[in-house]
Coordinates of C-alpha atoms and ligand atoms in Angstrom, one line a residue:
Chain A
M26 CA -45.6 4.3 -6.1
D27 CA -45.7 3.6 -9.7
L28 CA -44.4 0.1 -10.0
Q29 CA -44.9 0.0 -13.7
L30 CA -42.6 3.0 -14.2
L31 CA -39.9 1.5 -12.0
V32 CA -39.8 -1.6 -14.2
T33 CA -40.0 0.4 -17.4
I34 CA -37.0 2.6 -16.7
F35 CA -34.9 -0.1 -15.1
P36 CA -32.9 -1.0 -18.2
Q37 CA -32.2 2.6 -19.0
V38 CA -31.0 3.3 -15.4
L39 CA -28.9 0.2 -15.5
L40 CA -27.3 1.4 -18.7
D41 CA -26.6 4.8 -17.2
G42 CA -25.1 3.3 -14.1
I43 CA -22.8 1.0 -16.1
L44 CA -21.6 3.9 -18.2
L45 CA -20.9 6.0 -15.2
G46 CA -19.4 3.0 -13.5
F47 CA -16.9 2.3 -16.3
M48 CA -15.9 5.9 -16.3
Y49 CA -15.2 5.8 -12.6
A50 CA -13.4 2.5 -12.9
L51 CA -11.1 3.8 -15.6
I52 CA -10.2 6.9 -13.5
A53 CA -10.0 4.9 -10.3
L54 CA -7.3 2.8 -11.8
G55 CA -4.9 5.7 -11.8
Y56 CA -5.5 6.4 -8.1
T57 CA -5.2 2.7 -7.1
M58 CA -2.1 1.8 -9.2
V59 CA -0.2 4.8 -7.9
Y60 CA -1.3 4.1 -4.3
G61 CA -0.3 0.5 -4.8
V62 CA 3.3 1.3 -5.6
L63 CA 3.8 4.5 -3.5
E64 CA 1.1 4.4 -0.9
F65 CA 0.4 7.9 -2.0
I66 CA -2.8 9.6 -3.3
N67 CA -2.1 11.3 -6.5
F68 CA -4.5 14.2 -6.0
A69 CA -3.6 15.6 -9.4
H70 CA -5.1 12.6 -11.1
S71 CA -8.5 14.4 -11.6
E72 CA -6.7 17.0 -13.8
I73 CA -4.7 14.3 -15.6
F74 CA -8.1 12.9 -16.5
I75 CA -9.5 16.2 -17.7
V76 CA -6.4 16.9 -19.8
G77 CA -7.3 13.8 -21.7
A78 CA -10.8 15.3 -22.3
F79 CA -9.3 18.6 -23.5
V80 CA -6.8 17.0 -25.9
G81 CA -9.7 15.1 -27.3
V82 CA -11.9 18.1 -27.8
E83 CA -9.1 20.1 -29.3
I84 CA -8.4 17.4 -31.9
L85 CA -12.1 17.1 -32.7
L86 CA -12.5 20.9 -33.0
G87 CA -9.4 21.0 -35.1
L88 CA -10.6 18.3 -37.5
K89 CA -14.0 20.0 -37.6
S90 CA -12.6 23.4 -38.6
A91 CA -10.5 21.7 -41.3
G92 CA -13.7 20.2 -42.5
L93 CA -12.4 16.7 -41.9
L94 CA -14.6 15.5 -39.2
E95 CA -17.4 14.3 -41.4
A96 CA -15.0 13.3 -44.2
I97 CA -13.2 10.6 -42.2
P98 CA -15.1 7.5 -40.9
W99 CA -15.9 7.8 -37.2
L100 CA -13.9 4.8 -35.9
P101 CA -10.5 6.1 -37.0
V102 CA -11.4 9.5 -35.6
L103 CA -12.3 8.1 -32.3
L104 CA -9.3 5.9 -32.1
L105 CA -7.0 8.8 -32.9
V106 CA -8.6 10.9 -30.2
L107 CA -8.5 8.1 -27.7
V108 CA -4.8 7.4 -28.4
A109 CA -3.9 11.1 -28.3
G110 CA -5.7 11.6 -25.0
M111 CA -4.1 8.6 -23.5
A112 CA -0.6 9.6 -24.6
A113 CA -1.0 13.2 -23.4
S114 CA -2.4 12.2 -20.0
G115 CA 0.1 9.3 -19.6
L116 CA 3.1 11.5 -20.3
L117 CA 1.7 14.3 -18.1
A118 CA 1.4 11.9 -15.2
V119 CA 5.0 10.7 -15.7
S120 CA 6.3 14.2 -15.8
I121 CA 4.3 15.2 -12.7
E122 CA 5.8 12.3 -10.8
R123 CA 9.3 13.1 -12.0
I124 CA 9.1 16.8 -11.2
A125 CA 6.7 17.1 -8.2
Y126 CA 6.8 13.8 -6.4
R127 CA 10.1 12.0 -6.8
P128 CA 12.2 14.6 -5.1
L129 CA 9.8 14.3 -2.2
R130 CA 9.8 10.5 -2.0
H131 CA 11.6 10.4 1.3
A132 CA 9.9 13.4 2.8
P133 CA 7.1 13.0 5.5
R134 CA 3.9 11.7 3.9
L135 CA 2.0 14.9 4.0
I136 CA 4.5 16.8 1.9
P137 CA 4.0 15.0 -1.5
L138 CA 0.3 15.1 -0.9
I139 CA 0.4 18.9 -0.6
S140 CA 2.6 19.0 -3.7
A141 CA -0.1 17.0 -5.5
I142 CA -2.8 19.4 -4.4
G143 CA -0.7 22.2 -5.7
V144 CA -0.2 20.5 -9.1
S145 CA -4.0 19.9 -9.2
F146 CA -4.8 23.6 -8.8
F147 CA -1.9 24.6 -11.1
L148 CA -3.2 22.4 -13.9
Q149 CA -6.8 23.6 -13.6
D150 CA -5.7 27.2 -14.1
A151 CA -3.1 26.3 -16.7
I152 CA -5.8 24.7 -18.8
R153 CA -8.0 27.7 -18.3
L154 CA -5.3 30.1 -19.2
F155 CA -4.3 28.1 -22.3
E156 CA -7.9 27.7 -23.6
S157 CA -8.7 31.4 -22.8
I158 CA -5.9 32.5 -25.0
W159 CA -6.3 29.9 -27.7
R160 CA -10.1 29.8 -28.0
N161 CA -11.2 32.7 -25.9
A162 CA -13.4 30.3 -24.0
F163 CA -12.7 27.5 -21.5
N164 CA -16.1 25.8 -21.4
L165 CA -15.9 23.6 -24.5
V166 CA -18.4 21.3 -26.1
Y167 CA -17.4 18.1 -27.8
P168 CA -18.4 18.3 -31.5
T169 CA -20.9 15.6 -32.2
L170 CA -20.3 12.9 -34.6
D171 CA -23.8 12.3 -36.0
V172 CA -23.4 8.6 -36.3
L173 CA -22.5 8.3 -32.7
N174 CA -25.9 9.7 -31.7
R175 CA -27.7 7.1 -33.8
R176 CA -29.9 5.1 -31.5
Y177 CA -30.6 1.4 -31.7
D178 CA -33.7 -0.2 -30.4
L179 CA -33.1 -3.0 -27.9
T180 CA -36.8 -3.5 -27.2
S181 CA -39.8 -1.4 -28.0
T182 CA -39.2 0.9 -25.0
I183 CA -35.4 0.9 -24.7
D184 CA -32.9 2.2 -27.1
I185 CA -29.2 2.8 -26.8
P186 CA -27.1 5.4 -28.6
L187 CA -24.1 4.1 -30.5
K188 CA -21.8 6.3 -28.5
S189 CA -22.8 4.4 -25.3
V190 CA -22.0 1.1 -26.9
V191 CA -18.7 2.5 -28.0
V192 CA -17.9 3.9 -24.6
I193 CA -18.7 0.6 -22.9
A194 CA -16.7 -1.4 -25.5
A195 CA -13.7 0.9 -25.2
A196 CA -13.8 0.8 -21.4
L197 CA -14.1 -3.0 -21.3
L198 CA -11.3 -3.4 -23.8
M199 CA -9.0 -1.2 -21.8
L200 CA -9.8 -2.8 -18.5
W201 CA -9.1 -6.2 -20.0
A202 CA -5.8 -5.0 -21.6
L203 CA -4.7 -3.6 -18.2
W204 CA -5.7 -6.8 -16.4
A205 CA -3.7 -8.9 -18.9
L206 CA -0.7 -6.6 -18.7
V207 CA -0.6 -6.7 -14.9
N208 CA -1.3 -10.4 -14.5
R209 CA 0.1 -12.0 -17.5
T210 CA 3.3 -10.3 -18.4
K211 CA 6.7 -10.1 -16.8
I212 CA 6.6 -6.3 -16.5
G213 CA 3.2 -6.6 -14.9
T214 CA 4.5 -9.0 -12.4
A215 CA 7.3 -6.5 -11.7
I216 CA 4.7 -3.8 -11.0
R217 CA 3.1 -6.1 -8.5
A218 CA 6.5 -7.0 -6.9
V219 CA 7.4 -3.3 -6.6
A220 CA 4.0 -2.6 -5.1
E221 CA 4.6 -5.2 -2.4
D222 CA 8.3 -4.5 -1.5
Q223 CA 10.5 -2.0 -3.3
A224 CA 13.7 -3.0 -1.7
A225 CA 13.2 -6.7 -2.4
A226 CA 12.2 -5.8 -6.0
S227 CA 15.4 -3.9 -6.5
L228 CA 17.3 -7.0 -5.3
M229 CA 15.7 -8.9 -8.2
G230 CA 17.3 -6.5 -10.6
I231 CA 14.1 -4.5 -11.1
N232 CA 14.7 -0.8 -11.7
V233 CA 12.2 0.5 -9.2
N234 CA 12.1 4.1 -10.5
R235 CA 11.4 2.9 -14.0
I236 CA 8.5 0.7 -12.8
I237 CA 7.1 3.7 -10.8
S238 CA 7.2 5.8 -14.0
L239 CA 5.5 3.0 -15.9
T240 CA 2.8 2.9 -13.3
F241 CA 2.1 6.6 -13.7
L242 CA 2.2 6.2 -17.5
I243 CA -0.4 3.4 -17.4
G244 CA -2.6 5.0 -14.7
G245 CA -2.4 8.4 -16.5
A246 CA -3.3 6.8 -19.9
M247 CA -6.3 5.1 -18.4
G248 CA -7.3 8.5 -17.0
G249 CA -6.8 10.1 -20.4
A250 CA -9.0 7.5 -22.1
A251 CA -11.6 8.1 -19.4
G252 CA -11.4 11.8 -20.2
V253 CA -12.0 11.3 -23.9
L254 CA -14.9 8.9 -23.3
F255 CA -16.3 11.3 -20.7
G256 CA -16.3 14.1 -23.4
V257 CA -17.9 11.8 -26.0
Q258 CA -20.6 10.7 -23.6
Y259 CA -21.4 13.9 -21.7
S260 CA -20.2 16.6 -24.1
L261 CA -19.3 19.5 -21.8
V262 CA -15.8 20.0 -20.4
N263 CA -14.2 22.8 -18.5
P264 CA -11.0 22.9 -16.5
Y265 CA -12.8 22.2 -13.3
T266 CA -14.9 19.3 -14.6
G267 CA -12.4 16.8 -13.5
F268 CA -12.6 17.5 -9.8
I269 CA -15.9 15.8 -8.9
P270 CA -15.5 12.7 -11.0
G271 CA -12.0 12.4 -9.7
L272 CA -13.1 12.5 -6.1
K273 CA -15.8 9.9 -6.8
A274 CA -13.3 7.7 -8.7
F275 CA -11.0 8.0 -5.7
T276 CA -13.9 6.9 -3.5
A277 CA -14.5 4.0 -5.8
A278 CA -10.9 3.0 -5.5
V279 CA -11.2 3.1 -1.7
L280 CA -14.5 1.2 -1.9
G281 CA -12.9 -1.6 -4.0
G282 CA -9.8 -1.7 -1.7
I283 CA -7.2 1.0 -2.5
G284 CA -4.1 -0.5 -4.2
N285 CA -6.2 -3.3 -5.7
I286 CA -6.7 -3.2 -9.4
P287 CA -9.8 -5.5 -9.8
G288 CA -11.1 -3.6 -6.7
A289 CA -11.0 -0.3 -8.6
M290 CA -13.0 -1.8 -11.4
V291 CA -15.6 -3.3 -9.0
G292 CA -15.7 -0.2 -6.9
G293 CA -16.2 2.0 -9.9
L294 CA -19.1 -0.1 -11.2
V295 CA -20.8 -0.3 -7.7
L296 CA -20.5 3.5 -7.2
G297 CA -21.8 4.2 -10.8
L298 CA -24.8 1.9 -10.3
L299 CA -25.6 3.3 -6.9
E300 CA -25.5 6.8 -8.2
A301 CA -27.6 6.1 -11.2
F302 CA -30.3 4.2 -9.3
A303 CA -30.3 6.8 -6.6
A304 CA -30.8 9.5 -9.1
S305 CA -33.7 7.8 -10.8
Y306 CA -35.4 5.9 -8.0
L307 CA -35.0 7.9 -4.9
S308 CA -37.8 10.3 -5.8
L309 CA -40.1 7.5 -7.1
L310 CA -39.5 5.4 -4.0
T311 CA -40.0 8.2 -1.5
G312 CA -43.0 9.7 -3.2
G313 CA -41.0 12.8 -4.1
A314 CA -39.7 13.4 -0.6
F315 CA -36.1 13.0 -1.8
G316 CA -35.3 14.0 -5.3
A317 CA -32.4 13.1 -7.6
E318 CA -30.3 15.8 -6.0
Y319 CA -30.0 13.4 -3.0
K320 CA -28.2 10.8 -5.1
D321 CA -24.7 11.6 -3.7
I322 CA -26.0 11.5 -0.1
F323 CA -27.5 8.1 -0.8
A324 CA -24.6 6.7 -2.7
F325 CA -22.1 7.9 -0.1
S326 CA -24.1 6.6 2.8
V327 CA -24.0 3.2 1.3
L328 CA -20.3 3.6 0.8
I329 CA -19.8 4.5 4.4
L330 CA -21.8 1.5 5.5
I331 CA -19.8 -0.8 3.3
L332 CA -16.5 0.6 4.6
I333 CA -17.7 0.2 8.2
F334 CA -18.1 -3.5 7.7
R335 CA -15.3 -3.9 5.2
P336 CA -12.7 -1.3 6.2
K337 CA -10.2 -2.6 3.6
G338 CA -12.8 -2.3 0.8
L339 CA -14.7 -4.9 -1.1
L340 CA -11.6 -6.7 -2.5
G341 CA -9.0 -5.5 0.0
E342 CA -6.2 -7.8 1.2
V343 CA -7.1 -11.4 1.3
V344 CA -3.7 -13.0 1.7
R345 CA -2.5 -13.2 5.3
E346 CA 1.1 -13.8 6.2
R347 CA 2.1 -16.9 8.0
A348 CA 5.2 -17.0 10.1
Chain B
M2 CA 36.5 -11.7 -5.8
L3 CA 34.4 -9.5 -3.5
A4 CA 36.3 -7.1 -1.3
L5 CA 35.1 -4.7 1.4
E6 CA 37.7 -2.1 2.5
D7 CA 37.4 0.2 5.5
L8 CA 33.6 0.5 5.3
E9 CA 32.0 3.2 7.5
V10 CA 28.2 3.0 7.4
Y11 CA 25.8 5.3 9.4
Y12 CA 22.1 5.4 10.0
G13 CA 21.8 9.1 10.7
E14 CA 23.9 9.5 13.8
I15 CA 24.2 5.8 14.5
H16 CA 27.6 4.5 13.5
A17 CA 26.8 1.0 12.4
L18 CA 30.0 -0.2 10.6
K19 CA 33.5 0.9 11.7
R20 CA 36.4 0.3 9.3
V21 CA 35.0 -3.1 8.2
S22 CA 37.2 -4.9 5.8
L23 CA 36.6 -8.4 4.6
E24 CA 37.2 -10.5 1.5
V25 CA 35.4 -13.3 -0.2
R26 CA 37.3 -15.4 -2.7
D27 CA 36.0 -17.3 -5.7
R28 CA 34.0 -20.4 -4.7
E29 CA 34.4 -19.9 -1.0
I30 CA 31.8 -20.0 1.7
V31 CA 32.6 -17.2 4.1
A32 CA 30.7 -16.9 7.4
L33 CA 30.0 -13.6 9.0
L34 CA 29.2 -14.1 12.7
G35 CA 28.1 -11.8 15.5
N36 CA 25.4 -11.1 18.0
N37 CA 22.2 -9.2 17.3
G38 CA 22.9 -5.6 16.3
A39 CA 26.6 -6.3 15.5
G40 CA 26.2 -5.0 11.9
K41 CA 25.9 -8.2 9.8
T42 CA 22.7 -7.1 8.0
T43 CA 24.2 -3.7 7.5
T44 CA 27.3 -5.2 5.8
L45 CA 25.2 -7.3 3.4
K46 CA 23.0 -4.3 2.5
T47 CA 26.0 -2.2 1.8
V48 CA 27.3 -4.9 -0.6
S49 CA 24.0 -5.1 -2.5
G50 CA 23.6 -1.3 -2.7
L51 CA 20.7 -0.9 -0.4
L52 CA 22.9 1.2 1.8
A53 CA 25.6 3.6 0.8
P54 CA 28.8 3.7 2.9
R55 CA 30.0 7.1 4.1
R56 CA 33.6 6.0 3.6
G57 CA 35.3 3.0 2.3
R58 CA 34.9 0.8 -0.8
V59 CA 33.2 -2.3 -2.0
S60 CA 34.7 -3.9 -5.1
F61 CA 33.7 -7.0 -7.1
E62 CA 35.9 -8.7 -9.7
G63 CA 38.2 -5.7 -9.5
R64 CA 35.5 -3.1 -10.2
P65 CA 34.0 -0.7 -7.7
L66 CA 30.4 -1.4 -6.5
T67 CA 30.1 1.7 -4.3
G68 CA 27.5 4.1 -5.7
V69 CA 26.1 1.5 -8.1
A70 CA 22.3 1.0 -7.8
P71 CA 21.0 -2.3 -6.4
H72 CA 19.4 -3.4 -9.7
E73 CA 22.7 -3.0 -11.4
I74 CA 24.6 -4.9 -8.8
V75 CA 22.3 -7.8 -9.4
A76 CA 23.3 -7.6 -13.1
R77 CA 26.9 -7.8 -12.1
G78 CA 26.3 -11.2 -10.5
I79 CA 25.5 -10.6 -6.8
A80 CA 22.2 -11.9 -5.4
H81 CA 21.1 -11.1 -1.9
V82 CA 18.6 -13.2 0.2
P83 CA 17.6 -10.6 2.7
E84 CA 16.9 -10.9 6.4
G85 CA 13.3 -12.0 7.0
R86 CA 13.1 -13.6 3.5
R87 CA 11.1 -10.8 1.9
I88 CA 9.4 -13.0 -0.6
F89 CA 6.5 -11.4 -2.5
N90 CA 3.6 -12.7 -0.5
R91 CA 0.9 -11.8 -3.1
L92 CA 2.7 -13.4 -6.0
T93 CA 2.7 -17.1 -6.7
V94 CA 5.7 -19.3 -6.1
R95 CA 6.3 -19.4 -9.8
E96 CA 6.1 -15.6 -10.2
N97 CA 8.5 -15.1 -7.3
L98 CA 11.0 -17.4 -9.0
L99 CA 10.6 -15.6 -12.3
M100 CA 11.2 -12.3 -10.7
G101 CA 14.5 -13.7 -9.5
A102 CA 15.3 -14.2 -13.2
Y103 CA 14.1 -10.7 -14.1
L104 CA 17.2 -9.5 -15.8
R105 CA 17.9 -12.7 -17.7
A106 CA 17.1 -12.9 -21.4
D107 CA 18.9 -16.1 -22.1
G108 CA 17.0 -19.4 -22.7
G109 CA 18.3 -21.0 -19.6
I110 CA 15.4 -20.0 -17.3
A111 CA 13.5 -23.3 -17.7
A112 CA 16.7 -25.3 -16.9
D113 CA 17.4 -23.2 -13.8
L114 CA 13.8 -23.7 -12.6
E115 CA 14.5 -27.4 -12.8
R116 CA 17.7 -26.9 -10.8
V117 CA 15.8 -25.0 -8.1
F118 CA 13.2 -27.7 -8.0
A119 CA 15.9 -30.4 -7.6
L120 CA 17.2 -28.5 -4.6
F121 CA 13.8 -27.7 -3.2
P122 CA 11.2 -30.2 -4.4
R123 CA 8.6 -28.6 -2.1
L124 CA 8.6 -25.5 -4.3
H125 CA 7.7 -27.6 -7.3
E126 CA 4.6 -28.9 -5.5
R127 CA 3.5 -25.4 -4.6
L128 CA 4.3 -23.7 -7.8
T129 CA 0.9 -22.1 -8.4
Q130 CA 0.3 -21.3 -4.7
V131 CA 0.4 -17.7 -3.5
A132 CA 3.7 -17.3 -1.6
G133 CA 2.1 -15.7 1.5
T134 CA 0.5 -19.0 2.3
L135 CA 3.8 -21.0 2.4
S136 CA 5.2 -22.2 5.7
G137 CA 8.3 -20.4 7.1
G138 CA 10.6 -23.1 5.9
E139 CA 9.1 -23.1 2.4
Q140 CA 9.4 -19.3 2.3
Q141 CA 13.1 -19.6 3.1
M142 CA 13.5 -22.1 0.3
L143 CA 11.7 -19.8 -2.0
A144 CA 13.8 -16.8 -1.0
I145 CA 17.0 -18.8 -1.8
G146 CA 15.6 -20.4 -5.0
R147 CA 14.5 -16.9 -6.2
A148 CA 18.0 -15.6 -5.7
L149 CA 19.5 -18.6 -7.5
M150 CA 17.3 -17.8 -10.5
A151 CA 19.5 -14.8 -11.2
R152 CA 22.4 -17.3 -11.7
P153 CA 24.6 -15.2 -9.3
K154 CA 28.3 -15.6 -9.0
V155 CA 28.0 -14.6 -5.4
L156 CA 25.1 -15.3 -3.1
L157 CA 24.6 -13.2 0.1
L158 CA 22.5 -15.0 2.7
D159 CA 21.2 -13.2 5.7
E160 CA 20.3 -15.6 8.6
P161 CA 18.7 -18.3 6.5
S162 CA 18.1 -20.4 9.6
M163 CA 16.1 -17.7 11.4
G164 CA 12.9 -19.0 12.9
L165 CA 13.2 -22.5 11.4
A166 CA 12.8 -25.9 13.2
P167 CA 16.2 -27.7 13.8
V168 CA 15.5 -30.3 11.1
L169 CA 14.8 -27.6 8.5
V170 CA 17.9 -25.7 9.6
E171 CA 20.1 -28.7 8.8
Q172 CA 18.3 -29.2 5.5
I173 CA 18.8 -25.6 4.5
F174 CA 22.5 -25.7 5.4
E175 CA 23.0 -28.9 3.4
T176 CA 21.4 -27.1 0.4
I177 CA 23.7 -24.1 0.8
A178 CA 26.7 -26.4 0.8
E179 CA 25.3 -28.0 -2.3
V180 CA 24.8 -24.7 -4.1
N181 CA 28.4 -23.9 -3.3
R182 CA 29.6 -27.2 -4.7
Q183 CA 27.8 -26.3 -7.9
G184 CA 30.0 -23.3 -8.2
T185 CA 28.4 -20.3 -6.4
T186 CA 30.5 -18.3 -4.0
I187 CA 28.7 -17.6 -0.7
L188 CA 28.8 -14.9 2.0
L189 CA 26.7 -16.3 4.9
V190 CA 25.5 -14.2 7.8
E191 CA 24.4 -16.3 10.8
Q192 CA 23.8 -16.2 14.5
N193 CA 23.9 -20.0 14.5
A194 CA 27.7 -20.0 14.5
A195 CA 28.1 -23.8 14.9
M196 CA 26.1 -24.5 11.8
A197 CA 27.7 -21.7 9.8
L198 CA 31.3 -22.8 10.7
S199 CA 30.4 -26.4 9.8
I200 CA 30.0 -25.5 6.1
A201 CA 32.3 -22.4 5.8
N202 CA 35.9 -22.2 4.6
R203 CA 36.6 -19.0 6.5
G204 CA 34.8 -16.6 8.9
Y205 CA 34.8 -13.2 10.3
V206 CA 33.3 -12.1 13.7
L207 CA 31.6 -8.7 14.0
E208 CA 31.2 -7.0 17.3
T209 CA 29.4 -3.6 17.6
G210 CA 30.3 -2.7 14.0
S211 CA 33.9 -3.8 13.9
V212 CA 35.6 -7.0 12.8
V213 CA 37.2 -8.4 15.9
L214 CA 38.3 -11.8 14.7
S215 CA 38.8 -13.6 11.4
G216 CA 40.3 -16.9 10.3
T217 CA 39.6 -20.3 8.8
A218 CA 36.4 -21.9 10.0
A219 CA 38.4 -24.6 11.8
A220 CA 40.5 -22.0 13.6
L221 CA 37.5 -19.9 14.6
G222 CA 35.7 -23.1 15.8
E223 CA 38.6 -23.7 18.2
N224 CA 39.1 -20.2 19.4
S225 CA 38.2 -19.9 23.0
E226 CA 36.4 -16.5 22.7
V227 CA 34.3 -17.7 19.8
R228 CA 33.4 -20.9 21.7
R229 CA 32.4 -18.9 24.8
A230 CA 30.5 -16.1 23.0
Y231 CA 29.0 -17.8 20.0
L232 CA 29.1 -21.5 20.6
G233 CA 27.5 -21.4 24.0
E234 CA 30.4 -22.9 26.1
Ligands
LIG406 N1 17.2 1.2 9.8 C1 17.9 1.4 10.9 N2 17.9 2.6 11.4 C2 18.7 2.9 12.5 N3 19.5 2.0 13.0 C3 19.6 0.8 12.5 C4 18.8 0.5 11.4 N4 19.1 -0.8 11.0 C5 20.0 -1.2 11.9 N5 20.4 -0.2 12.8 C6 21.4 -0.3 13.9 O1 22.6 -0.7 13.3 C7 23.3 -1.6 14.1 C8 23.6 -2.9 13.2 O2 22.4 -3.5 12.9 P1 22.3 -4.7 11.9 O3 23.2 -4.6 10.8 O4 20.8 -5.0 11.6 O5 22.8 -5.9 12.9 P2 22.7 -7.5 12.8 O6 22.3 -7.8 11.4 O7 24.1 -7.9 13.0 O8 21.8 -7.9 13.9 C9 22.4 -1.9 15.3 O9 22.8 -1.1 16.3 C10 21.0 -1.5 14.8 O10 20.3 -1.0 15.9
LIG407 MG1 20.5 -8.8 11.0

């Protein structure tokens, strides 16, 4: 075992894990917020996420073909793309709830779940159809902004591309904003009240349906932001790209304690780090017996172990009711 | 002020309220008595919009309430303290109280918090505590205080004495009487008939979904059937 190598790559692996973790965390918020208010798994959230990525790539490609991409400074471009992706995904999530879930609110639990799976497949192929007609291709590549690929040396052996700094900063900013909204504002308190008891919340004068829409809007917007950041970081998007990160983000939400917002953040980071370390270290530590392709097996084994000992997740339910 | 006329309420096939009519006048305390399963909770839920009657009308200050959503009924001035308190366990005491004032945009919220603390000093001591960790009595105080934060004209109370020690029961009823003296009209559901009649102006008795008796609190307290069935004689 090459100890020297383990130590040398550690910061790079840590950075990869944090990046991936923030991505999962942002996506996981959509699952967990919706679960929190409706006890329902929004299976279509992986496509809400990838729609954000597609809106982003379309705007960037549009700017590029208009020759504007290099003409405008990168920060406004990135902000524009981020805001547009968030708006599109947020509004999409609200519409999905209105059309495909709300009419089924009082149906047996399995029914809206099946509706969500249907929406998920529908969106995948709708994106594919649209892009096939519009661009004659549905595997798209994010146009690179040269500045974003500039690398900064942290030490003599580690450097970090600007885009990773930007992705981490944007994710942190959004997680903080969401935390502040949910915990420090009246509307955020109302979201938590509705999550706990819809009937009691309506007796406070809270319009429960409006709060549910708002929850989809916020969760969807976070997913859309994750989509744009995903595109910026990993470049390739296709209509089916959302599925696996969506599934992993959902797992992250369960790991953190589904319905629990800080839990989604923690769960996302834990899963991202597990995956990154497994990808880089498994092969080194086992002398090549297990390669990077075993990363998911390793990461998910750890998850299963954690859930055996903490079935409600890392941050699940601490308050117990007293009679 | 608040009038229920010929209400028929069903849970699926179960006929829970049968031609229930009752009236609550301005500044009254009206007691709604009856055994478990008589339909008391159903009556309050129908007033606050959580249940829709199949037939009959609810009106408030001369305007119909039937078909109006619960959150709009709160805006009209009716606050409901539901059975089992239903406070938000994961929110702090302060957040629970502020949710009570959710629809209010006036500057009187701070003053009303003070009013609630005057009625329930314990809540002031526990302001930043998570509500799920309160004792049963404190939770009932919080549920009532939270409803008062809406500055309701009418307060609907569903078994405020349930599960409380006798000393606390007395304290809660004194507070209800005080809230009424401060100008709030009250419709009080209770199984503890003696206590309820001691502070009420008038009362109604429900039996298996129908109003079987009504009258002034004094008259009901002397009625031989009420004494036998609800006052344990
Ligand atoms: N959610 C429900 N579903 C079906 N039946 C119900 C439900 N809630 C109450 N009931 C029935 O309606 C009747 C009246 O109940 P309720 O209003 O809760 O009585 P009370 O509050 O006087 O104890 C009872 O027979 C009860 O079993
Ligand atoms: Mg009841």
